[in-house]
Coordinates of C-alpha atoms in Angstrom, one line a residue:
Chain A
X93 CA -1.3 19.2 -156.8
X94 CA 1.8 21.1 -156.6
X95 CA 3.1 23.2 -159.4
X96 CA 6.7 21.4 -161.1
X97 CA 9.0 23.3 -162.4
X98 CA 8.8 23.4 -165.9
X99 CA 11.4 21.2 -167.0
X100 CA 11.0 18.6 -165.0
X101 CA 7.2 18.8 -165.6
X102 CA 8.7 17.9 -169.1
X103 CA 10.7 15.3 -168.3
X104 CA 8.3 13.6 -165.8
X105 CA 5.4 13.6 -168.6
X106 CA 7.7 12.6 -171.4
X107 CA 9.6 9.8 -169.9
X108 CA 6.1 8.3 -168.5
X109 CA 4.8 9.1 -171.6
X110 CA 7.4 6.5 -172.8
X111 CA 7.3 4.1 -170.5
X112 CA 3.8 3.4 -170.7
X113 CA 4.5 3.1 -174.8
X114 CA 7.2 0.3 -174.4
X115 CA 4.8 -1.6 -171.6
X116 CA 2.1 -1.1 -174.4
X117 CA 4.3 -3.1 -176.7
X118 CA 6.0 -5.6 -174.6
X119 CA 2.6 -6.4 -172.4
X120 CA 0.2 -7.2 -176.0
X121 CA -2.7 -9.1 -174.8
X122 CA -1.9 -12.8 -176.4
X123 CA -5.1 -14.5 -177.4
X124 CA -5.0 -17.3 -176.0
X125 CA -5.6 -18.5 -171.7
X126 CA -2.6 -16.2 -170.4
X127 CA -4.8 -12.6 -171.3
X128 CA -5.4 -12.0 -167.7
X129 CA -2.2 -12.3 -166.8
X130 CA -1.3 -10.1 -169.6
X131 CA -4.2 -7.5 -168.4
X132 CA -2.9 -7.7 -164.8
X133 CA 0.5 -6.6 -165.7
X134 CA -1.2 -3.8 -168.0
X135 CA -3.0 -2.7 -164.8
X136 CA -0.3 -2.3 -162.6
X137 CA 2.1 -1.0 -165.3
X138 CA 0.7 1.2 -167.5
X139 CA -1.0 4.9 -166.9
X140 CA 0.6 5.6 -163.3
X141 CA 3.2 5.8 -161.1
X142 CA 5.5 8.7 -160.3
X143 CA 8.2 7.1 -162.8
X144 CA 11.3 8.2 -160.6
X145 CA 13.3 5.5 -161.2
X146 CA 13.1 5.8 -165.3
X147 CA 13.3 9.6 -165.0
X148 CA 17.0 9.1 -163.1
X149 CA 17.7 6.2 -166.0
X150 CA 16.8 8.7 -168.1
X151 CA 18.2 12.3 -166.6
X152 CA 21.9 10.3 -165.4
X153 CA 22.1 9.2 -169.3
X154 CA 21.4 12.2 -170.7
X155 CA 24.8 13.6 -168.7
X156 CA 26.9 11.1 -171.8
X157 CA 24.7 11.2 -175.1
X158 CA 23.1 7.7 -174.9
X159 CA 20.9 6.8 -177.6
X160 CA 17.5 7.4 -176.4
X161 CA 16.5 4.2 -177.4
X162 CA 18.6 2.4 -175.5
X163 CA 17.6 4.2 -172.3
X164 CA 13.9 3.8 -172.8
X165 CA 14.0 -0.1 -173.0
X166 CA 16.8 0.3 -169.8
X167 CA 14.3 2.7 -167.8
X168 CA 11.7 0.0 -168.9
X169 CA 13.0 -3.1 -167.5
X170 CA 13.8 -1.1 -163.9
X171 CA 10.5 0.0 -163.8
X172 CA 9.1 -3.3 -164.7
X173 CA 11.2 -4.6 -161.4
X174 CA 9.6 -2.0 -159.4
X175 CA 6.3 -2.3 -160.3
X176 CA 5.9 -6.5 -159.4
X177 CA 8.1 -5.6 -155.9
X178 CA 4.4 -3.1 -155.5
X179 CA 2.6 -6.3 -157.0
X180 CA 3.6 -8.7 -154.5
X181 CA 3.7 -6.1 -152.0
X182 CA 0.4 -5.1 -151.6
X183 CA -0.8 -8.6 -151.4
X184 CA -3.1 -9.8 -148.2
X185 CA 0.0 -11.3 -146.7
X186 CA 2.4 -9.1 -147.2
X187 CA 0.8 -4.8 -146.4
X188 CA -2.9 -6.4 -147.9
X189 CA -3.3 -3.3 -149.6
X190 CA -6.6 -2.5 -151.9
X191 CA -5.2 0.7 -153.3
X192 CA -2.3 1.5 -155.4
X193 CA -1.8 4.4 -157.6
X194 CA -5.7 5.5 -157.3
X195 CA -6.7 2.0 -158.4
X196 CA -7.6 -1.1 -157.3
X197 CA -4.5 -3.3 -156.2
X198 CA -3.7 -6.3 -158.8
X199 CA -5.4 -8.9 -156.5
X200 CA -8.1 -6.9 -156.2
X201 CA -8.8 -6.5 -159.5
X202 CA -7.8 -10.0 -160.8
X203 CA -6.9 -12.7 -158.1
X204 CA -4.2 -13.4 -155.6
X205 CA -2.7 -16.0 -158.0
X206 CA -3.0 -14.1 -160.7
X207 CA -1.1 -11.3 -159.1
X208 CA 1.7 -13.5 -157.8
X209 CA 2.2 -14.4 -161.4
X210 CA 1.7 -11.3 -163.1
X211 CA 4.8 -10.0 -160.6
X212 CA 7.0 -13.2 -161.3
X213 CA 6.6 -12.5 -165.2
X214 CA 7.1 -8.8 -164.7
X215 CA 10.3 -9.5 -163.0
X216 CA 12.1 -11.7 -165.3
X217 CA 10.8 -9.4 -168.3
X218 CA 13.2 -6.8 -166.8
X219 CA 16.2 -9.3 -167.2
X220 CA 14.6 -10.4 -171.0
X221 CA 14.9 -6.9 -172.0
X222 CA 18.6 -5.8 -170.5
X223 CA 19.7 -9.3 -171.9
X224 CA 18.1 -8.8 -175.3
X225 CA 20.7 -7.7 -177.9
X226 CA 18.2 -5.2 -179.0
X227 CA 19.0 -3.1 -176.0
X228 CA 22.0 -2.4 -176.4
X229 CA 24.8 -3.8 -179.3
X230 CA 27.4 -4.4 -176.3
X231 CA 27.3 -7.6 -174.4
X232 CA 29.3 -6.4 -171.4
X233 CA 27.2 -3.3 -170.9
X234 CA 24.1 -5.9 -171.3
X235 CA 25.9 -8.0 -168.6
X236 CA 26.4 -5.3 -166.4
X237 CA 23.3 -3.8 -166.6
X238 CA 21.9 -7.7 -165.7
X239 CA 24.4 -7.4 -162.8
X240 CA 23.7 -4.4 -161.3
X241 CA 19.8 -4.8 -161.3
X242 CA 20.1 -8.3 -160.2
X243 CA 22.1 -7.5 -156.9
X244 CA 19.8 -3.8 -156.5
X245 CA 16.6 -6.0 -156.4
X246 CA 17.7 -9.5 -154.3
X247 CA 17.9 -10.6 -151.3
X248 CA 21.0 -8.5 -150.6
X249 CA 18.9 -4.7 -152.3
X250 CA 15.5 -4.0 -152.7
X251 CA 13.8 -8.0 -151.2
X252 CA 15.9 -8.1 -148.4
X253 CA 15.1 -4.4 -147.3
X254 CA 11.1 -6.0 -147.6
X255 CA 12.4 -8.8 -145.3
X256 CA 13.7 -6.5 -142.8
X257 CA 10.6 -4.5 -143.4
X258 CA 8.8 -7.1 -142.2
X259 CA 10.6 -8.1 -139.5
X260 CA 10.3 -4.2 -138.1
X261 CA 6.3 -5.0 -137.1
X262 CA 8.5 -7.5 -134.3
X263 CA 11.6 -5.7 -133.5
X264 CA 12.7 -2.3 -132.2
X265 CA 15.1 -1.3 -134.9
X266 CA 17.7 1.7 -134.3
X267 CA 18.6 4.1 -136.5
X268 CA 21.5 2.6 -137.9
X269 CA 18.9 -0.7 -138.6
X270 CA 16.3 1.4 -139.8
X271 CA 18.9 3.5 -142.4
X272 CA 20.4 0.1 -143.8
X273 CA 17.0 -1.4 -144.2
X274 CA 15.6 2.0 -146.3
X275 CA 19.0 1.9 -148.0
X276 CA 18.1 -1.5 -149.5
X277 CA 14.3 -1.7 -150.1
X278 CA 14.0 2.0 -152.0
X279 CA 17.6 3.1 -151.7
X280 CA 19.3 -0.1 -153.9
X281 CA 16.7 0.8 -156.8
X282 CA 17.2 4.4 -156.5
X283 CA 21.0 3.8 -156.7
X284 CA 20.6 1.0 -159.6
X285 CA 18.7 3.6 -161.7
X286 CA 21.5 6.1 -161.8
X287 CA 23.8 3.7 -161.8
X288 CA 22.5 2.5 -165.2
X289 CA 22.5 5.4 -166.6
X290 CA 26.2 5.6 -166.4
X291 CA 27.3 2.1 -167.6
X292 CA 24.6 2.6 -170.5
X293 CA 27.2 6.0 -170.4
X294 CA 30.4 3.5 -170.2
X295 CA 31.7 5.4 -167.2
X296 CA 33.7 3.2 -165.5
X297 CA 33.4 2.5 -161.7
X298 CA 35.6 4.6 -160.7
X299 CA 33.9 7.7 -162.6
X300 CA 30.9 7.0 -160.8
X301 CA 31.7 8.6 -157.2
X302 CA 29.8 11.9 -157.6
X303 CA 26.6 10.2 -159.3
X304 CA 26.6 7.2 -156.5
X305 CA 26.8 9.3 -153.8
X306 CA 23.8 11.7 -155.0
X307 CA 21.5 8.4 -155.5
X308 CA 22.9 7.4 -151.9
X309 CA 21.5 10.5 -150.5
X310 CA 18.5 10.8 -153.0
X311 CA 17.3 7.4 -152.0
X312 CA 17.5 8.2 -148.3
X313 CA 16.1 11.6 -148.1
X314 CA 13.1 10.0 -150.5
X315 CA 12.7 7.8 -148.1
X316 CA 12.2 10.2 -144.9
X317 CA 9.6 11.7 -147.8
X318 CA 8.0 8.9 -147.6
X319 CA 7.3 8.7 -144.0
X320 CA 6.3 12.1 -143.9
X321 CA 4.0 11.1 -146.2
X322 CA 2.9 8.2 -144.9
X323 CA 2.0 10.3 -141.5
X324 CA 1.0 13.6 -142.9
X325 CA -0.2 12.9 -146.6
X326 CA -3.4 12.9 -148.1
X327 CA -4.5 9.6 -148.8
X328 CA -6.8 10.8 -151.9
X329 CA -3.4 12.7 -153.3
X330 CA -1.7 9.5 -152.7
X331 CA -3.5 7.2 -154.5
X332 CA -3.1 4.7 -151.5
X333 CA -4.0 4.0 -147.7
X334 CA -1.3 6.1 -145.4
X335 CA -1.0 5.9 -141.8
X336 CA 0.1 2.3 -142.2
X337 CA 4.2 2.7 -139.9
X338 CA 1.9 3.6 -137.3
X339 CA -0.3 1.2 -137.2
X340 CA 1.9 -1.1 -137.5
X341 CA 4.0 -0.7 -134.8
X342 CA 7.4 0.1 -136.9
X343 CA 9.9 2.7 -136.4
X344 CA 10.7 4.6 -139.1
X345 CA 12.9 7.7 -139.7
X346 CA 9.9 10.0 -138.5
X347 CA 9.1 7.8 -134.9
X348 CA 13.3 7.9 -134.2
X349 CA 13.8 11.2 -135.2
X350 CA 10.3 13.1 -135.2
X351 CA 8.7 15.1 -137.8
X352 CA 10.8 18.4 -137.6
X353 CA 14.1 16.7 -137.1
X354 CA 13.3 14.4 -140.5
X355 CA 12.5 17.2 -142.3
X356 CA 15.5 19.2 -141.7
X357 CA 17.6 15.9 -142.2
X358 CA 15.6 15.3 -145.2
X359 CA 16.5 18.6 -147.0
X360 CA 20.1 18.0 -145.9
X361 CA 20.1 14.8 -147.8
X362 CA 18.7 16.8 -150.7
X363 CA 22.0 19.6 -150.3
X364 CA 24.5 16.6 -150.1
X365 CA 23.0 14.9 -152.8
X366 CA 23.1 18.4 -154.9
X367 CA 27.1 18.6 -154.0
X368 CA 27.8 15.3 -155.2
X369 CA 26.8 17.0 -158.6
X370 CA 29.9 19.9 -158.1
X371 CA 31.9 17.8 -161.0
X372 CA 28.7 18.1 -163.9
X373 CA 27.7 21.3 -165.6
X374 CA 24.2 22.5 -166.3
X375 CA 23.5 19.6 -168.1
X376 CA 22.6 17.8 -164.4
X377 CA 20.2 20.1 -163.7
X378 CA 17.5 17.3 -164.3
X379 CA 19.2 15.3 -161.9
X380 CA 19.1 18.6 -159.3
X381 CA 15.9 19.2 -159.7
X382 CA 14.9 15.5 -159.1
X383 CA 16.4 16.1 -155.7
X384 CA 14.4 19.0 -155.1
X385 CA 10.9 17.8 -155.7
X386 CA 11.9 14.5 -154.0
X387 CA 10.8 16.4 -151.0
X388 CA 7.9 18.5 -151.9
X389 CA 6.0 15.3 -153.6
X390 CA 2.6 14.5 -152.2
X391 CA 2.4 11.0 -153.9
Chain E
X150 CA 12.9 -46.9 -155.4
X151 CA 13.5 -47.8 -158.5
X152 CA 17.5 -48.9 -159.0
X153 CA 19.2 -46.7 -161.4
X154 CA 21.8 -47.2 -163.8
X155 CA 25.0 -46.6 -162.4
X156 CA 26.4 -44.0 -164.5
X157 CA 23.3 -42.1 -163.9
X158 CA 22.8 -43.0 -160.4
X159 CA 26.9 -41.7 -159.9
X160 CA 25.7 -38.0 -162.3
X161 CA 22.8 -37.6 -160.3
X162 CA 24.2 -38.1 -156.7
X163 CA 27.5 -35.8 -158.0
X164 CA 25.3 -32.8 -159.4
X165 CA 23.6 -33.1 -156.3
X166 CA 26.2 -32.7 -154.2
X167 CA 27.7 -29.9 -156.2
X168 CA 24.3 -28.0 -156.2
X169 CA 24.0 -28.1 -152.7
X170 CA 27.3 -26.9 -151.7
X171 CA 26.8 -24.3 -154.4
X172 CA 23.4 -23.2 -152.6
X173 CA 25.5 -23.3 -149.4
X174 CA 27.8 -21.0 -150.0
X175 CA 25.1 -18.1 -151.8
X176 CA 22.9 -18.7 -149.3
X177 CA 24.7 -18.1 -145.9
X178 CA 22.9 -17.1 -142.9
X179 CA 23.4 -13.5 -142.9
X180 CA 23.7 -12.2 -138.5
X181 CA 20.5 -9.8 -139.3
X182 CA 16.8 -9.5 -139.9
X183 CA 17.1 -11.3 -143.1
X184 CA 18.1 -14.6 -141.5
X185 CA 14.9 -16.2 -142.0
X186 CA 14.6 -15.3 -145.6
X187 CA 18.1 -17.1 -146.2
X188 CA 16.6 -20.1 -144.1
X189 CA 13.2 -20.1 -145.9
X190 CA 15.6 -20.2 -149.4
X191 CA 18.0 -22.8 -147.6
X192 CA 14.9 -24.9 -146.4
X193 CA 13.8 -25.0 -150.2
X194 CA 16.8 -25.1 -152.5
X195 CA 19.1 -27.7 -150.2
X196 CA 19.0 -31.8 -149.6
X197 CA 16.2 -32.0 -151.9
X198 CA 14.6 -32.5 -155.1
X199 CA 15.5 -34.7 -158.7
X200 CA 18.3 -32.1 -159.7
X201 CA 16.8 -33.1 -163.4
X202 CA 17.8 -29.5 -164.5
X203 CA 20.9 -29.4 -163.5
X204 CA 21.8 -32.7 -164.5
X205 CA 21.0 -31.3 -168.4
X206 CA 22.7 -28.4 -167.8
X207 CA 26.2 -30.6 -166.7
X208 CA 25.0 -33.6 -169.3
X209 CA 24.8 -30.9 -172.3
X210 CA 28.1 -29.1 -171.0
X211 CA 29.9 -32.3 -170.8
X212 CA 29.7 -33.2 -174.7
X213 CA 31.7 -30.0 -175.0
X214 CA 34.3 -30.0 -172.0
X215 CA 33.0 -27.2 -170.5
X216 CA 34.9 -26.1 -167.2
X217 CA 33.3 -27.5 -164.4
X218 CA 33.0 -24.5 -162.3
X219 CA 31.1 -22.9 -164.8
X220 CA 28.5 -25.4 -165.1
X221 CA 28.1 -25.5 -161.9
X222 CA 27.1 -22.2 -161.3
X223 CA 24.9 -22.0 -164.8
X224 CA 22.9 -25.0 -163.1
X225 CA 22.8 -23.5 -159.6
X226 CA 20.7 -20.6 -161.2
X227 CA 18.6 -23.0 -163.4
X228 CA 18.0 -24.7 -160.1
X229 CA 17.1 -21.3 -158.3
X230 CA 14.4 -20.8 -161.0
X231 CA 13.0 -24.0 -160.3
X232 CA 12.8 -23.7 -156.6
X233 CA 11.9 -20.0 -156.5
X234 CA 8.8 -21.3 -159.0
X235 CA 8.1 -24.8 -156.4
X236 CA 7.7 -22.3 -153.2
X237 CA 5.2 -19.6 -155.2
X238 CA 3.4 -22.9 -157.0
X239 CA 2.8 -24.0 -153.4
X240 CA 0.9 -20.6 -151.8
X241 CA -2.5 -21.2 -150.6
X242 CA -3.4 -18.8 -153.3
X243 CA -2.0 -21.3 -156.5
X244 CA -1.8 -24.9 -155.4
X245 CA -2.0 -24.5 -151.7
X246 CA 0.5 -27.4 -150.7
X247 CA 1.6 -28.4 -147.6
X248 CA 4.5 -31.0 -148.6
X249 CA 7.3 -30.4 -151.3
X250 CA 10.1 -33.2 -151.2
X251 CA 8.7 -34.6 -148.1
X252 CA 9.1 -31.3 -146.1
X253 CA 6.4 -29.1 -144.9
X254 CA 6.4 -26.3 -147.9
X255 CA 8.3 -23.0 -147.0
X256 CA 4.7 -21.1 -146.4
X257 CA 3.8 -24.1 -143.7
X258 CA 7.3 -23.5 -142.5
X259 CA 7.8 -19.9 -142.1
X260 CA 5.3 -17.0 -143.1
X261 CA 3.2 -17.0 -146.8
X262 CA 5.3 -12.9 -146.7
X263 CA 8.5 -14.9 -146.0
X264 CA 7.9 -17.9 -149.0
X265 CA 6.9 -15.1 -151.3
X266 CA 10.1 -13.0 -150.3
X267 CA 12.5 -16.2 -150.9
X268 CA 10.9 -17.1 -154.2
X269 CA 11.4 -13.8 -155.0
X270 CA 14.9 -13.2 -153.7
X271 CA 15.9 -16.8 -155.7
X272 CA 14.5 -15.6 -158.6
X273 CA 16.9 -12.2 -158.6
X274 CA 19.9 -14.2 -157.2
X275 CA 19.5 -16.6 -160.3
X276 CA 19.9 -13.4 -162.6
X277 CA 22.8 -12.6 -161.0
X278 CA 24.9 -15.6 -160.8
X279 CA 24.4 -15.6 -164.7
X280 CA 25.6 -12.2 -164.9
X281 CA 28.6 -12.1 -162.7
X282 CA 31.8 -12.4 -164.4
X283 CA 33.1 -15.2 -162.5
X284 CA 30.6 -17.5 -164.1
X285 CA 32.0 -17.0 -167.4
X286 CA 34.8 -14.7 -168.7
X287 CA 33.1 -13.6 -171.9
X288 CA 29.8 -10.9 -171.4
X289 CA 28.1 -12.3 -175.0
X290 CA 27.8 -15.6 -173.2
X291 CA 26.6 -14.7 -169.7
X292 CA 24.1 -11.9 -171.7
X293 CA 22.8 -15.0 -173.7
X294 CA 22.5 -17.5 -170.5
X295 CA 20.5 -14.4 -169.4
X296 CA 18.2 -14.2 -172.3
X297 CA 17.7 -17.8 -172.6
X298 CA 17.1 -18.4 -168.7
X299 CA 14.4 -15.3 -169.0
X300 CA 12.8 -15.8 -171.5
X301 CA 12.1 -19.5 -170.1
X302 CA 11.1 -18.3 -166.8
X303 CA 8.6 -15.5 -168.0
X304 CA 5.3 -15.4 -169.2
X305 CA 6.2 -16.7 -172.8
X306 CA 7.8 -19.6 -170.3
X307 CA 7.3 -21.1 -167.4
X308 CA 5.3 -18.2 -165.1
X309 CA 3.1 -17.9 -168.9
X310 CA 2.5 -21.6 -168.4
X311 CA 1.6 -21.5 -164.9
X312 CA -1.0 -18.8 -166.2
X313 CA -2.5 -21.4 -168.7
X314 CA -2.3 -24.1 -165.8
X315 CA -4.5 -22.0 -163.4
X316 CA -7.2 -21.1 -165.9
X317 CA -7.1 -25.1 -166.9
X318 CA -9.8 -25.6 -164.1
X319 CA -12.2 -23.3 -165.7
X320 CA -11.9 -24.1 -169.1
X321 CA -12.0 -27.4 -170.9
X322 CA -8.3 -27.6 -173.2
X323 CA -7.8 -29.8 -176.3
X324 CA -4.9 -32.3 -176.9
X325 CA -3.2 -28.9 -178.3
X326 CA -4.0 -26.6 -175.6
X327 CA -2.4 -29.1 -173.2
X328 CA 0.5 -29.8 -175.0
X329 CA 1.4 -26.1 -175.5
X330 CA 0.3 -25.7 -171.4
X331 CA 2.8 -28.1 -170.7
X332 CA 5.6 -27.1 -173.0
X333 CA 5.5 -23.6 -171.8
X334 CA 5.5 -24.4 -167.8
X335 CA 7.5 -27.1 -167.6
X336 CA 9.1 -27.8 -171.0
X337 CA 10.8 -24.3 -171.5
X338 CA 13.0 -24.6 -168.5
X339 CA 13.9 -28.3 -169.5
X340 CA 14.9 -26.9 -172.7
X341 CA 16.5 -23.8 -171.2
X342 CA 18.8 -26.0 -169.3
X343 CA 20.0 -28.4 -172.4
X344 CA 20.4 -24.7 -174.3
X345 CA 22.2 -23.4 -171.6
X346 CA 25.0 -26.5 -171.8
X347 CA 25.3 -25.5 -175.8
X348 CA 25.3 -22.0 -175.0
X349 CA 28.6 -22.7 -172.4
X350 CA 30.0 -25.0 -175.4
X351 CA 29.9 -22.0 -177.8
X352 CA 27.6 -23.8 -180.1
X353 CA 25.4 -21.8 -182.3
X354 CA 21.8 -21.9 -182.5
X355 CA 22.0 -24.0 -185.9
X356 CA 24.2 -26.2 -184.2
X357 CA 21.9 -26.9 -181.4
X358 CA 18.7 -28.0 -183.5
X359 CA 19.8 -31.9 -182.3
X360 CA 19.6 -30.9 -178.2
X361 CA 16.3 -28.8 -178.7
X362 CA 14.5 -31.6 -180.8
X363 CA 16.1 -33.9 -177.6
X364 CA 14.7 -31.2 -174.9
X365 CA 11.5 -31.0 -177.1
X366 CA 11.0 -34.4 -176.3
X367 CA 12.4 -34.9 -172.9
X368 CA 10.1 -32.6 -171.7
X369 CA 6.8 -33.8 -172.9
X370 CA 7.7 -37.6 -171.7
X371 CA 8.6 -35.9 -168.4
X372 CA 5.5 -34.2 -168.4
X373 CA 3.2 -37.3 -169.6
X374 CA 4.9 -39.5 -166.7
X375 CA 4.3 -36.7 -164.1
X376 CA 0.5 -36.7 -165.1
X377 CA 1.0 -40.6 -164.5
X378 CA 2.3 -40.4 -161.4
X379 CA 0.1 -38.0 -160.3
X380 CA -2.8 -40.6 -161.0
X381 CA -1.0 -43.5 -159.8
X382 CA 2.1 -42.9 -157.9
X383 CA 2.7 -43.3 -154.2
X384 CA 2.7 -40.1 -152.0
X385 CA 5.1 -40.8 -149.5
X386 CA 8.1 -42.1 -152.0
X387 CA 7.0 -38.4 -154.0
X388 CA 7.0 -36.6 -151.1
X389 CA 4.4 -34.6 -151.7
X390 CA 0.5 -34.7 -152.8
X391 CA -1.0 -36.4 -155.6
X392 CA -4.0 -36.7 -157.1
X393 CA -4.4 -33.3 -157.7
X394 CA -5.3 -33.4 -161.5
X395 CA -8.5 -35.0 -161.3
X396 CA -9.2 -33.1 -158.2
X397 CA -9.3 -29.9 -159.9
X398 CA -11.0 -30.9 -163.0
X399 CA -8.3 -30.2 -165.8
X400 CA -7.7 -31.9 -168.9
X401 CA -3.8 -33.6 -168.4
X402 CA -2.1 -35.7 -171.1
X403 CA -3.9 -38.4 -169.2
X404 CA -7.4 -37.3 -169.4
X405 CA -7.2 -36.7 -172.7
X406 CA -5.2 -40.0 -174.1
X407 CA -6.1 -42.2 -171.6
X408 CA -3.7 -44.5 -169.4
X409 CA -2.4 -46.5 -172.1
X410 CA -1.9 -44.5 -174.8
X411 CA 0.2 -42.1 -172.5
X412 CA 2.1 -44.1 -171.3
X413 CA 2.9 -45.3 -175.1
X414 CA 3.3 -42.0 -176.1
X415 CA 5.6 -41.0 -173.7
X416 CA 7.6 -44.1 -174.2
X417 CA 7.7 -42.6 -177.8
X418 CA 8.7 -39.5 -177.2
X419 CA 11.8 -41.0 -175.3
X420 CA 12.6 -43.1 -178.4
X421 CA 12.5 -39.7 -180.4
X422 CA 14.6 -37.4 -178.2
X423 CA 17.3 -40.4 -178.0
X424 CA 16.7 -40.7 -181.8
X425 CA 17.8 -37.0 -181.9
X426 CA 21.1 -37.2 -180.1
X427 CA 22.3 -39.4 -184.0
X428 CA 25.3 -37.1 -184.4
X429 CA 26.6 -37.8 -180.7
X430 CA 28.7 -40.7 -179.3
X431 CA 29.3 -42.4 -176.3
X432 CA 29.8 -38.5 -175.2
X433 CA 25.9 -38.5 -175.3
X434 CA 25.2 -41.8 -172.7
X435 CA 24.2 -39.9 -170.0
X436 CA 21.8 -37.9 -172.1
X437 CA 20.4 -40.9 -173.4
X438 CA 20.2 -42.5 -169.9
X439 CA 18.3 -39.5 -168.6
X440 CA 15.7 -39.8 -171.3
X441 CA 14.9 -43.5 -170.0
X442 CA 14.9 -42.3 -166.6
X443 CA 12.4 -39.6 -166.8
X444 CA 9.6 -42.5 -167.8
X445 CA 10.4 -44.7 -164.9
X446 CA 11.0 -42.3 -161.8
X447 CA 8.7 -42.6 -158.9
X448 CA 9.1 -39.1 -157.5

């Protein structure tokens, strides 16, 4: 395991130290027939996970003062949208996966219908909390929020990028193919989570140049991470089966561009992203150092 | 088929219409990888189905002059949380259906990846119809169409009774069990979809107690004649399988009352929800008329 640097160390275990305290409260086991629905949610949701998605909720928020609370439940419902797109992911007909974060994948552990289920209720939890006026006292902001994850995580963000993903095991893709499909399956999520952060900020559009295009090039160079990963990694590390583009047949960033080209187009990413901070004092160091261990992860 | 009053016959062929070319527009084939996701959603959302939920939404809406384009996009996403939970109700893994509105399912059609995808894509794009500001000028009301819709659809709703309905084969329910089953998976939406016509007419909760006692109602009967048709109904004017009930073992309405006693119950429950629409006038018909309806459909 590499060694983090302190802070974000800190951050890392304290926001997934929260998120796994609001999934403890919003995923209570009901006594009556729904419990293993309940305790398939827990399974996937609680105790794993790198959490980058709620840290960048979390570290883009902290740049305008917003009430922790707030973020948490924010950081919450985003992560709740990414863990049922892993759900329904790993199931037999989609990558059949049996591994996911060193455990046994949801239909493994429970049942294919079961999972299926536990990823539909996961997903419209994350709109129930961004809706809930508990959240956040503003409508609009609540609105906005609804918005913006809505459109990261449909058919035009984060589902449609699996669609195309799927559709790569058929196709030859191109570069240009292969960068818009990462842009929406990871990228769209990447980008929502930032993007969060500043309306939960109120920073209007506009004000959100320099923070949209570091999650731009955060996302991507994540992305070409994850491929180096997938073909380097190891799997025990990982917590889940690598070697799977390969196998499959897909081009990715790594097979168009090879190994030594993606990293050095990787850690470019990671320098634009860094410059698209220029406007924010020390207090985006979080968000800096994000970009940095973006690349040197080995889960 | 049954002939239907014309006033109802007239709503129910308009909404139709409305909801289709609504569907039509969000759902354009995009010229990419993605085009079979957008067909497997077209193939399940268009030229199909009773449009019941929509017709509540625009029946509710109507007794408070409600712009028309809103409605129609508030029931276009009511709609989109019906069909996404039709194609994930139909994977081999839950009912393992072949024929939904007397087409082949979107699983049979396409891919069980692809069916999962579209669900999944309708159930973001329903989210985010509710949230864009051309729905509705004012945030607090698309943040509570939001709430309402999610809360409905999760696993205190709809996916929560689905849970229920899936463990119903391996456990014997009471009278109570079922009714709370059935309130929960298909009641909740029914209800979401009267609340979200009040919602659009800026009524308060305490002013909605009527419409919920009405959707209360409604959507037991509706569930009672389902069970009924189920048993006795003719597949090919349903369009898709039946007997499915008794194949799996669970206790139903049915099993539990009988034939007789519920079909007399339901017939009661329609007398009640009409009995809860007092305070309304001829404004309220349709309502009314959609109450009879539910007991006699054949589909």
């Amino acid at each position: 395991m590499m060694t983090l640097p302190q802070s974000l160390a800190e951050a890392l275990a304290e926001v997934s130290a929260e998120i796994d305290a609001q999934f403890d409260v919003l995923l209570a086991i009901p006594e009556d027939p729904r419990a293993d629905l309940y305790r398939a949610m827990r399974h996937a949701a609680i105790g794993g996970g790198k959490r980058l998605r709620p840290l960048l909720v979390f570290a883009t928020a902290s740049l305008f003062g917003v009430d922790r609370a707030c973020v948490a439940r924010v950081a919450t419902a985003i992560e709740a949208i990414h863990v049922y797109s892993l759900i329904h992911d790993d199931l037999p007909a989609m990558d059949d996966d049996d591994m996911r974060r060193g455990k046994p994948t949801v239909h493994k552990m429970f049942s294919e219908a079961c999972a299926i289920l536990a990823g539909d209720c996961l997903h419209a939890l994350a709109f129930e909390i961004l809706a809930d006026p508990s959240t956040h006292p503003d409508p609009f902001v609540r609105a906005d929020l609804v918005l913006d994850l809505a459109k990261a995580s449909g058919p035009t963000g984060m589902a449609g990028g699996q669609m195309m993903d799927l559709e790569a095991e058929n196709a030859r893709f191109d570069l240009n193919t292969v960068t818009r499909l990462q842009q929406m399956k990871t990228g769209a999520l990447i980008l929502a989570s930032v993007e969060a952060g500043a309306i939960l900020g109120r920073i209007a559009p506009e004000g959100r140049v320099g923070l949209r295009g570091y999650a731009h090039d955060l996302g991507l160079a994540f992305q070409i991470a994850d491929d180096l990963l997938d073909a380097e990694g190891d799997e025990a590390a990982a917590g889940k089966r690598l070697r799977k583009d390969a196998g499959a047949g897909k081009e990715t960033f790594l097979s168009l561009l090879g190994a030594d080209r993606a990293r050095e187009q990787a850690r470019m990413l990671v320098d634009q992203a860094i410059a698209h901070l220029h406007s924010y004092g020390r207090e985006a160091d979080l968000l800096r150092e994000i970009a940095r261990f973006v690349l040197d992860r080995d889960r």
